mmCIF file with all atom_site columns, C-alpha atoms in Angstrom:
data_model
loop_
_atom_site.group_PDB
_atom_site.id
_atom_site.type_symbol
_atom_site.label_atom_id
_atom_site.label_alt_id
_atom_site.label_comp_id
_atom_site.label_asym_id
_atom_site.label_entity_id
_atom_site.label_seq_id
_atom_site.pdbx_PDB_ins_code
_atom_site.Cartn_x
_atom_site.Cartn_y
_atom_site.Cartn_z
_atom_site.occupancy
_atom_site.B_iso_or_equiv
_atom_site.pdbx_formal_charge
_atom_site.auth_seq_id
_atom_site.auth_comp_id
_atom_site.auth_asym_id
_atom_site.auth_atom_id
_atom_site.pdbx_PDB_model_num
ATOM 1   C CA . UNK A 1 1   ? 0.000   0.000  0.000   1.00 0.00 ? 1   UNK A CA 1
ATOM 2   C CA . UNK A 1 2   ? 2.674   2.437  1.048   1.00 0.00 ? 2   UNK A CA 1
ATOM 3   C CA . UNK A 1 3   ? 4.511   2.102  -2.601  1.00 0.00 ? 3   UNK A CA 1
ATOM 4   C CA . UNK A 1 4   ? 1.399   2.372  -4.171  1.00 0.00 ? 4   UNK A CA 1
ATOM 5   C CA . UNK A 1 5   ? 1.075   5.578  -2.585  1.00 0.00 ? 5   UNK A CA 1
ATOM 6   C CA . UNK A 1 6   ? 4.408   6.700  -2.865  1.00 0.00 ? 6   UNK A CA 1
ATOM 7   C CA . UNK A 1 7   ? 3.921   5.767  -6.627  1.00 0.00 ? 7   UNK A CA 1
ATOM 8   C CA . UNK A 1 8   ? 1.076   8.171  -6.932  1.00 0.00 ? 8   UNK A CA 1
ATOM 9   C CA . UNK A 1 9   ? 2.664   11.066 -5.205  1.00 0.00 ? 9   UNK A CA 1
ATOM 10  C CA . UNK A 1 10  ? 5.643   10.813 -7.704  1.00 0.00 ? 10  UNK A CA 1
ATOM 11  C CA . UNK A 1 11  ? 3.970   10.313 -10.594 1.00 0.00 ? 11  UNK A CA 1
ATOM 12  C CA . UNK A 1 12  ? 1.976   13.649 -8.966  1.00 0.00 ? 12  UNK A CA 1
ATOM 13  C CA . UNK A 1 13  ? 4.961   15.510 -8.354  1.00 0.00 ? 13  UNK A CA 1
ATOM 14  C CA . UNK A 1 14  ? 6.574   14.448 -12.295 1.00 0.00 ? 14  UNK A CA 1
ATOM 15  C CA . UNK A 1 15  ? 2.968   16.051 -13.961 1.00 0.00 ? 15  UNK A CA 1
ATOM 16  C CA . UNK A 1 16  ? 3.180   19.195 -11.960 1.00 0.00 ? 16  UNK A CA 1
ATOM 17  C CA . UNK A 1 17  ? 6.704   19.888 -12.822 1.00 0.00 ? 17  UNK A CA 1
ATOM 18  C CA . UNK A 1 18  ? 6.261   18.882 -16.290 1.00 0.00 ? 18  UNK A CA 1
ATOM 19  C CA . UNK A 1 19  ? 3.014   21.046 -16.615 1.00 0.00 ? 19  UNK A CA 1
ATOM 20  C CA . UNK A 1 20  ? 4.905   24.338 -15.005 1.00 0.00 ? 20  UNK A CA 1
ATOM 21  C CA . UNK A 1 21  ? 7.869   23.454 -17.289 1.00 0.00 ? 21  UNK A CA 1
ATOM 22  C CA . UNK A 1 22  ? 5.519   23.899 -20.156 1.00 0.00 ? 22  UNK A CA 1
ATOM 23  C CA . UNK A 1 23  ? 4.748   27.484 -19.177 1.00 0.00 ? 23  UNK A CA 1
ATOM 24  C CA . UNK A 1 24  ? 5.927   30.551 -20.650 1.00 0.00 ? 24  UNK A CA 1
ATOM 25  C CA . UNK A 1 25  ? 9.321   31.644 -19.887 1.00 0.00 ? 25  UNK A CA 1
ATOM 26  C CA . UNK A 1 26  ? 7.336   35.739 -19.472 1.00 0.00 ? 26  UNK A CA 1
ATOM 27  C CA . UNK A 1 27  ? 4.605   37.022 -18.451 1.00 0.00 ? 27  UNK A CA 1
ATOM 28  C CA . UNK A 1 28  ? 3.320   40.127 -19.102 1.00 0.00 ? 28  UNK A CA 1
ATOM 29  C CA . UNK A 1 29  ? 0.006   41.862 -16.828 1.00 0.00 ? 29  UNK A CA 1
ATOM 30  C CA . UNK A 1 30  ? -1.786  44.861 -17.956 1.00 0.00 ? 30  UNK A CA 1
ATOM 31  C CA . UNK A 1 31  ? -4.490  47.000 -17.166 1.00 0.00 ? 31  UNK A CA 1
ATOM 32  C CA . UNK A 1 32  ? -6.302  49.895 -18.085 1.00 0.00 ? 32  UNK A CA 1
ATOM 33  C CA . UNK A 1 33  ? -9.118  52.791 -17.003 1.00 0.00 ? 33  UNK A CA 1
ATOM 34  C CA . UNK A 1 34  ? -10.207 56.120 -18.407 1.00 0.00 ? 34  UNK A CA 1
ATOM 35  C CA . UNK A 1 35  ? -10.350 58.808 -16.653 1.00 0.00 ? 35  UNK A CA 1
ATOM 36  C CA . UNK A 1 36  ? -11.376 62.355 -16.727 1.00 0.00 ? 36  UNK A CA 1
ATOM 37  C CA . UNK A 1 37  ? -8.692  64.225 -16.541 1.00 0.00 ? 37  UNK A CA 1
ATOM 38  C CA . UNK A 1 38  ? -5.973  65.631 -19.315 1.00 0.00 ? 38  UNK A CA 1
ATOM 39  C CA . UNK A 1 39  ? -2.943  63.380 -20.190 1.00 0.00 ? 39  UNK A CA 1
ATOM 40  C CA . UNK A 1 40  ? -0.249  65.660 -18.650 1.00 0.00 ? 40  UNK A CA 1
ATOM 41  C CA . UNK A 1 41  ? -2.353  65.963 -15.088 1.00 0.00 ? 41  UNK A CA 1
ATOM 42  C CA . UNK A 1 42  ? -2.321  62.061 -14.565 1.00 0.00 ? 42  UNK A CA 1
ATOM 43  C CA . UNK A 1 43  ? 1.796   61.947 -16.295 1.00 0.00 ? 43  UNK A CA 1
ATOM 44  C CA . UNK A 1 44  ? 2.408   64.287 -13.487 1.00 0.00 ? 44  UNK A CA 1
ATOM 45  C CA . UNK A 1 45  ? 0.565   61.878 -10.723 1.00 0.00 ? 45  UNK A CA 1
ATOM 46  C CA . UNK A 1 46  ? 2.228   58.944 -11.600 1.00 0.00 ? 46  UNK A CA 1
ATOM 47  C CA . UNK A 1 47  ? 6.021   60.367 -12.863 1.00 0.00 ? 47  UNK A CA 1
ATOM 48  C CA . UNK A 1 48  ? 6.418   61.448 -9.235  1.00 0.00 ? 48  UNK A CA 1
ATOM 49  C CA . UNK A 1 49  ? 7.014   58.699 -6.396  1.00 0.00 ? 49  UNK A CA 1
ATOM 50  C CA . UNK A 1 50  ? 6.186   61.130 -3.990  1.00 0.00 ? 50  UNK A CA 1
ATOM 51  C CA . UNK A 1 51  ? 2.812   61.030 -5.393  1.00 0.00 ? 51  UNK A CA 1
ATOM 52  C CA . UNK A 1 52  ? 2.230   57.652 -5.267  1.00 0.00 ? 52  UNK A CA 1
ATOM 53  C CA . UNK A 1 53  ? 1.042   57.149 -1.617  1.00 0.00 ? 53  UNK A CA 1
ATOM 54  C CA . UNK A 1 54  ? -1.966  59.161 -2.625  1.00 0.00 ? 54  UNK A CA 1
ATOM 55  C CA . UNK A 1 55  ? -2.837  56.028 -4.495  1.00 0.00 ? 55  UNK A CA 1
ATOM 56  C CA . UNK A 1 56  ? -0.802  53.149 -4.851  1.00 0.00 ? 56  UNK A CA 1
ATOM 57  C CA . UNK A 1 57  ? -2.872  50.329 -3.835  1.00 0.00 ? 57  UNK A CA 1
ATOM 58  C CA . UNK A 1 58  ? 0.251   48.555 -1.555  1.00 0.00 ? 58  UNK A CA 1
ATOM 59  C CA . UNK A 1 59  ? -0.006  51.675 0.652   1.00 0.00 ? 59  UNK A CA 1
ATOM 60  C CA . UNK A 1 60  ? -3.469  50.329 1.982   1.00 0.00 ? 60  UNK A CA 1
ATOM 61  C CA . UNK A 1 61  ? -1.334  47.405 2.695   1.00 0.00 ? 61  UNK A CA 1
ATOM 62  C CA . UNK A 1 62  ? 1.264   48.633 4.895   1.00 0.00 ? 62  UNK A CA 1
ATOM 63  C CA . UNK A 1 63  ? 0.716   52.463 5.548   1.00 0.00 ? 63  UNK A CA 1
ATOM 64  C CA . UNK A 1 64  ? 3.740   52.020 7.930   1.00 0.00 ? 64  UNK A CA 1
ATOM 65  C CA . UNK A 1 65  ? 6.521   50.717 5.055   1.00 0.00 ? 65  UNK A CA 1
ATOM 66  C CA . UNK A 1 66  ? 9.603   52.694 5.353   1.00 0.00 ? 66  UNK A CA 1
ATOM 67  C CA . UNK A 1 67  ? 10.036  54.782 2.402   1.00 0.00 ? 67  UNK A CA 1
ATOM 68  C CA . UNK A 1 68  ? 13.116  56.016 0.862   1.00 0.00 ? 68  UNK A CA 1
ATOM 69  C CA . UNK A 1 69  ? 13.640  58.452 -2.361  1.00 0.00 ? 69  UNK A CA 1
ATOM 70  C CA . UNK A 1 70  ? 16.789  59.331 -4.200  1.00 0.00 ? 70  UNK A CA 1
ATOM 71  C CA . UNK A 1 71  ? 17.854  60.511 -7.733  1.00 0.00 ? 71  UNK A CA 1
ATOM 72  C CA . UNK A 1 72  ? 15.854  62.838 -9.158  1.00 0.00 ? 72  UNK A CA 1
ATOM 73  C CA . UNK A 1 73  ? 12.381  63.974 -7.646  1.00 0.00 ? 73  UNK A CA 1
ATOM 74  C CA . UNK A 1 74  ? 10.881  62.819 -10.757 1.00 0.00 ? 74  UNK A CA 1
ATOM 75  C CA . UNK A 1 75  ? 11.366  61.376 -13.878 1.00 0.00 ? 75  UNK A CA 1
ATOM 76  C CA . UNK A 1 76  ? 14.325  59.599 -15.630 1.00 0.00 ? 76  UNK A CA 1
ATOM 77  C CA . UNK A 1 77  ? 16.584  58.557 -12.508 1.00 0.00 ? 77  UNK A CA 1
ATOM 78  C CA . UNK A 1 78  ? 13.717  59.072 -9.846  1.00 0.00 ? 78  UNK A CA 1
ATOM 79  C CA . UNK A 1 79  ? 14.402  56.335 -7.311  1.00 0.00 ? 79  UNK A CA 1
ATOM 80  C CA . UNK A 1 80  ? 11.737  54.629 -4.724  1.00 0.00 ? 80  UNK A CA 1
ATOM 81  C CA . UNK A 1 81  ? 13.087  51.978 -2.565  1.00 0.00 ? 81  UNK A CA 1
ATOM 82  C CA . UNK A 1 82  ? 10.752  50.428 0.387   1.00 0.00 ? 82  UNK A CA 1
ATOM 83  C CA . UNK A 1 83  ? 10.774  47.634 2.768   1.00 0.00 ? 83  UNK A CA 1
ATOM 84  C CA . UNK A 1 84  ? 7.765   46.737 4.309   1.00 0.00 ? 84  UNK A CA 1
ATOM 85  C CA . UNK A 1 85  ? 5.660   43.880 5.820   1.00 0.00 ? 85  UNK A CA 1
ATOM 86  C CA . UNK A 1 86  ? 4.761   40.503 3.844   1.00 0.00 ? 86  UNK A CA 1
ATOM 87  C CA . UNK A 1 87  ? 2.143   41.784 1.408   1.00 0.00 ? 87  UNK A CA 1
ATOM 88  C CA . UNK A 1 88  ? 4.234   44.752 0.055   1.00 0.00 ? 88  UNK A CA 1
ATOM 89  C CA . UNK A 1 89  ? 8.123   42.716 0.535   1.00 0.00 ? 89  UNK A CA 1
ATOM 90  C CA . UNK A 1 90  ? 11.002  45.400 -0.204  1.00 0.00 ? 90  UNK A CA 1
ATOM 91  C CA . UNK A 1 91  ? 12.272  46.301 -3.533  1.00 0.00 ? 91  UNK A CA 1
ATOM 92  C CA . UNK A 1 92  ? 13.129  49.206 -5.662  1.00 0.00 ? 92  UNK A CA 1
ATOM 93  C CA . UNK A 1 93  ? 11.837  50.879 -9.053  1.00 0.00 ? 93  UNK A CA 1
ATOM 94  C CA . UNK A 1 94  ? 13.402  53.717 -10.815 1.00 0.00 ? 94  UNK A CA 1
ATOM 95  C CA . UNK A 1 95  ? 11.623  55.799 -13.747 1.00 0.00 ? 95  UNK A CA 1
ATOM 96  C CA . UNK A 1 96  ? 13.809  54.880 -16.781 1.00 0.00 ? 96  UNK A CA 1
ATOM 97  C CA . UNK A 1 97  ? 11.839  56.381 -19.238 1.00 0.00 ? 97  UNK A CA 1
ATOM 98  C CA . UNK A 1 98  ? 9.727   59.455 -19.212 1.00 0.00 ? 98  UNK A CA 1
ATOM 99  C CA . UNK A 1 99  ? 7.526   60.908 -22.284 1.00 0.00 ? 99  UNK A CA 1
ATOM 100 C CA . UNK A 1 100 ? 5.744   63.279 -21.683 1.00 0.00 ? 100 UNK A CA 1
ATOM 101 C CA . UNK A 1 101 ? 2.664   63.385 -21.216 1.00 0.00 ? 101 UNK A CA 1
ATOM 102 C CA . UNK A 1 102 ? 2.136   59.584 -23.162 1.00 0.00 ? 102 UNK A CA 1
ATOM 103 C CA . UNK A 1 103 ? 4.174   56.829 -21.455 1.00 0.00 ? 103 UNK A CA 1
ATOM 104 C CA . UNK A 1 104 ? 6.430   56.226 -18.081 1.00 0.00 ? 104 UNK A CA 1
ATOM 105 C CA . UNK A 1 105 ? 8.917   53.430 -17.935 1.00 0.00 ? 105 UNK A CA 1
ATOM 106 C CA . UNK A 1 106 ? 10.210  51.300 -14.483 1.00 0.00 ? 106 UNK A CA 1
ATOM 107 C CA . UNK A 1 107 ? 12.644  48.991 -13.514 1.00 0.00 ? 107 UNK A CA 1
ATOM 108 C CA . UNK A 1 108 ? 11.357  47.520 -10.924 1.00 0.00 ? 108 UNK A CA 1
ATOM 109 C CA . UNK A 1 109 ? 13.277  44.849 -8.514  1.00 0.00 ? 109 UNK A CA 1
ATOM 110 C CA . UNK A 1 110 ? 12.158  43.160 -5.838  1.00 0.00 ? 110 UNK A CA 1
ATOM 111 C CA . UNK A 1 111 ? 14.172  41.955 -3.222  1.00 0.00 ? 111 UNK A CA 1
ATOM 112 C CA . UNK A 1 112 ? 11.488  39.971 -1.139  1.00 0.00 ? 112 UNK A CA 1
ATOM 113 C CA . UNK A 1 113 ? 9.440   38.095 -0.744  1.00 0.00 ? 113 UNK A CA 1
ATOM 114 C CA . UNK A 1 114 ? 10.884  36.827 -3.784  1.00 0.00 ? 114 UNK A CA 1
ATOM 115 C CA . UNK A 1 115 ? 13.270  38.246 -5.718  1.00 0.00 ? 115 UNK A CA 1
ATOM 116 C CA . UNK A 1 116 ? 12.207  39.755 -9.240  1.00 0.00 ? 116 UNK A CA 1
ATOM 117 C CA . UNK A 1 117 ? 13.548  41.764 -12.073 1.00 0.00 ? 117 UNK A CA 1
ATOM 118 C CA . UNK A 1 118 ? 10.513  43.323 -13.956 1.00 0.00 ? 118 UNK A CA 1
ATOM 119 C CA . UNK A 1 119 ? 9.829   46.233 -16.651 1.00 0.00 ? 119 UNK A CA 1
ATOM 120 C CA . UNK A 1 120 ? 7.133   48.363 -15.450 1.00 0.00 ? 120 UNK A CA 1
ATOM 121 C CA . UNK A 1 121 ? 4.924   50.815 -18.239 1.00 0.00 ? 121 UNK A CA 1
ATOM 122 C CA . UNK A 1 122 ? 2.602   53.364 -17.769 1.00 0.00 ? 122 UNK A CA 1
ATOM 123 C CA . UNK A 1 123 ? 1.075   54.141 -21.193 1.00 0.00 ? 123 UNK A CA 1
ATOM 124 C CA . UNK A 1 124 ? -1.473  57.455 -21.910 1.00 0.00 ? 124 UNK A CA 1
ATOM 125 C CA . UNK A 1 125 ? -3.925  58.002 -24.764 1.00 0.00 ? 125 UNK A CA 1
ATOM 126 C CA . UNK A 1 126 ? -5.813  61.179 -24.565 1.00 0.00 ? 126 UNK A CA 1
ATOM 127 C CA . UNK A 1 127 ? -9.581  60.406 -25.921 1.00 0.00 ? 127 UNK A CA 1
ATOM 128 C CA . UNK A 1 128 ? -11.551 63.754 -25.919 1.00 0.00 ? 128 UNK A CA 1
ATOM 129 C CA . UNK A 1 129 ? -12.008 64.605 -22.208 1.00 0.00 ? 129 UNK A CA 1
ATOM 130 C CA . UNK A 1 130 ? -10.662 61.420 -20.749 1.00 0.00 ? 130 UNK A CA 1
ATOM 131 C CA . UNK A 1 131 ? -7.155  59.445 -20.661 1.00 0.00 ? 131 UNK A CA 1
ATOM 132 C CA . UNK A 1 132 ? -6.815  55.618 -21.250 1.00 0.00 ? 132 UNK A CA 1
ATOM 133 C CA . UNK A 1 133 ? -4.194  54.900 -18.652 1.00 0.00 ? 133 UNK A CA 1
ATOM 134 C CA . UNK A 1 134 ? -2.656  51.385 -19.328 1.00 0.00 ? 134 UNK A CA 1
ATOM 135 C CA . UNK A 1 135 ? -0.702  49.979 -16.723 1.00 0.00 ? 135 UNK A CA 1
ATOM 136 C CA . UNK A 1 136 ? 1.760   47.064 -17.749 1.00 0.00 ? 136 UNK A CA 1
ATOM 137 C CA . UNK A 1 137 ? 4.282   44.946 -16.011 1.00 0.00 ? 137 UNK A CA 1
ATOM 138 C CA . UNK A 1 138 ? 6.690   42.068 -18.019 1.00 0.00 ? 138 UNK A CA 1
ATOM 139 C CA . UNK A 1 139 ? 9.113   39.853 -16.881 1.00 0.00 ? 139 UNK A CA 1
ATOM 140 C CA . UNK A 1 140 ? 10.688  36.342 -16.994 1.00 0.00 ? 140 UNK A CA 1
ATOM 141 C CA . UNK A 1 141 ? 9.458   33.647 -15.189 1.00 0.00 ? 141 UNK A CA 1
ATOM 142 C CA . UNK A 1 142 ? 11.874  31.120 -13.434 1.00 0.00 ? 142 UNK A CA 1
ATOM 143 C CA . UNK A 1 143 ? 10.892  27.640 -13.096 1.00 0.00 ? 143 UNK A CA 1
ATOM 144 C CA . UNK A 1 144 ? 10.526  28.318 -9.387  1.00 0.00 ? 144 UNK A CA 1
ATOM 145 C CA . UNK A 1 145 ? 7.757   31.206 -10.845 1.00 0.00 ? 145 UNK A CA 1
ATOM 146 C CA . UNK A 1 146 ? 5.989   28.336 -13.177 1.00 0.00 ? 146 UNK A CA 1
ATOM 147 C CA . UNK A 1 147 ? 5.729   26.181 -10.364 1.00 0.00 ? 147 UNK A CA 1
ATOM 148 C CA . UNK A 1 148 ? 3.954   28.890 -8.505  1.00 0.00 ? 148 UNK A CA 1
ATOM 149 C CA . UNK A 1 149 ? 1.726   29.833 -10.998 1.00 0.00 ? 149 UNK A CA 1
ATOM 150 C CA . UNK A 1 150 ? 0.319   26.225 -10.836 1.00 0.00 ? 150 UNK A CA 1
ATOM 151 C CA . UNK A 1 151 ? -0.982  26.855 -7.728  1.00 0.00 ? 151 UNK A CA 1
ATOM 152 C CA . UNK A 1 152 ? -1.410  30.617 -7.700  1.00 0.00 ? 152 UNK A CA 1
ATOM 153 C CA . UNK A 1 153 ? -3.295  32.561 -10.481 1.00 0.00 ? 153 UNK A CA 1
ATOM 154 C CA . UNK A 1 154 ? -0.348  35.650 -10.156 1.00 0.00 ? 154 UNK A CA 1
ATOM 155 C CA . UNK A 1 155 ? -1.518  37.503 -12.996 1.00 0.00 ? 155 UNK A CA 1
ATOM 156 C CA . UNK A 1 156 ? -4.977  37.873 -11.592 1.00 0.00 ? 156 UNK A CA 1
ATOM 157 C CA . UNK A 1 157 ? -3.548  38.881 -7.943  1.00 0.00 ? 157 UNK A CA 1
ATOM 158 C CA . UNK A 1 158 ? -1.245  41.392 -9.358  1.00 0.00 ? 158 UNK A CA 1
ATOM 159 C CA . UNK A 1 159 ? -3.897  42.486 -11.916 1.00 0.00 ? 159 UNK A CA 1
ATOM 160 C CA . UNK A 1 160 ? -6.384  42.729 -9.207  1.00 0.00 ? 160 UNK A CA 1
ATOM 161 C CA . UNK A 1 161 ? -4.040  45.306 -7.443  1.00 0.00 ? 161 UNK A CA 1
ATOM 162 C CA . UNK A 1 162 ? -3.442  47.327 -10.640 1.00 0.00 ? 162 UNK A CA 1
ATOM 163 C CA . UNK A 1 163 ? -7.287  47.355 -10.873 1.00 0.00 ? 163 UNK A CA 1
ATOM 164 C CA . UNK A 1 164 ? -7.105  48.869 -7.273  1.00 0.00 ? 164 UNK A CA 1
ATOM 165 C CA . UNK A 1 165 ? -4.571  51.025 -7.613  1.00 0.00 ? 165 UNK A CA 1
ATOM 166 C CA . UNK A 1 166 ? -5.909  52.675 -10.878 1.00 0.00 ? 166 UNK A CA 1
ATOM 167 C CA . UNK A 1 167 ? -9.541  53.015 -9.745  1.00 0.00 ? 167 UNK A CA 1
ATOM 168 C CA . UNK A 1 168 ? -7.255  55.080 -6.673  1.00 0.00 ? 168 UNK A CA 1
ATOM 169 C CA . UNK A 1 169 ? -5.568  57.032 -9.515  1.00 0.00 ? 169 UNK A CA 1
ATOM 170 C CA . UNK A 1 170 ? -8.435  57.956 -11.164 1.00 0.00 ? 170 UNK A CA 1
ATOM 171 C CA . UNK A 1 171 ? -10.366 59.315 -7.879  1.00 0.00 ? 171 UNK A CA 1
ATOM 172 C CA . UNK A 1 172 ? -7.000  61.337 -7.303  1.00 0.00 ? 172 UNK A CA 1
ATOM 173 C CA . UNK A 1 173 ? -6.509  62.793 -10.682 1.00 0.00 ? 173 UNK A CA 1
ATOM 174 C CA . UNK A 1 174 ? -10.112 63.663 -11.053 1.00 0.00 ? 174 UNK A CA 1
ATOM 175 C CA . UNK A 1 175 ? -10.350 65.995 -7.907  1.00 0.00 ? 175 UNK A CA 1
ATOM 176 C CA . UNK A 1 176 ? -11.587 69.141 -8.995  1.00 0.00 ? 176 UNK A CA 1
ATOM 177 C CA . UNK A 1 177 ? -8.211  71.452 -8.275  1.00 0.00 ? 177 UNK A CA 1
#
């Protein structure tokens, strides 16, 4: 009985690691919103880190993080590092790109919980009295990632928080100034 059971778990273990090697080797998440407000006034929300605790959606998560800032206050070479508690990790993303008023490039590297390299993209299209903010995220996976994402849907969780955060962007950048 016992190496009939041991058989199964194997065999188990063989599919799932077969199935997660059959993933992609990237991923890319994106989301998007319109909201009522010019391009330039949400470029100058989001090209600003200092900006972002108005409505990033990991501030709800840990309001306490420590925060730090470096390089420039904004744009190309604006630097945001933070370590907080186990649903915002520590990491680091500096603006490497900044157009404006139409798109806003990260590097983005997180140091825990796990550690990640990933290209972060903010893109704007003005339509008449709104903006189409698009906000994307791309990386490679690791096996240890495609293993995960057997288990865990990760581009729904972190989709869910760019849903969150940009429904927080919009109510911020449509405030009647």
């Amino acid at each position: 009985m016992l190496k009939k059971i041991l058989t199964v778990v194997i065999i188990l273990v063989i599919a799932v690691l077969s199935y997660a090697a059959s993933k992609a080797d990237t991923f890319y998440v994106e989301r998007s919103i319109d909201i009522k407000a010019t391009p330039e006034k949400v470029f100058a929300i989001i090209n600003d880190h200092h900006n972002w605790d108005a409505w990033s959606p990991w501030e709800k998560l840990d309001p306490t993080m420590k925060k730090t800032f470096s390089g420039n206050a904004r744009g190309v070479g604006a630097i945001f590092e933070w370590d907080g508690n186990s649903q915002v990790g520590a990491g680091r993303s500096e603006i490497t790109e900044s157009v404006s008023p139409s798109k806003i490039a990260m590097k983005l590297d997180m140091s825990r919980p796990f550690a990640a390299n990933n290209n972060v993209t903010f893109n704007l299209q003005p339509h008449g009295e709104t903006t189409t903010v698009a906000w994307g995220m791309n990386g490679s996976r690791p096996f240890l990632g495609k293993v995960i994402s057997v288990f865990f849907d990760c581009e729904k969780m972190v989709g869910a928080q760019f849903d969150e955060g940009l429904v927080s962007l919009k109510g911020v950048a449509e405030k009647v100034q």
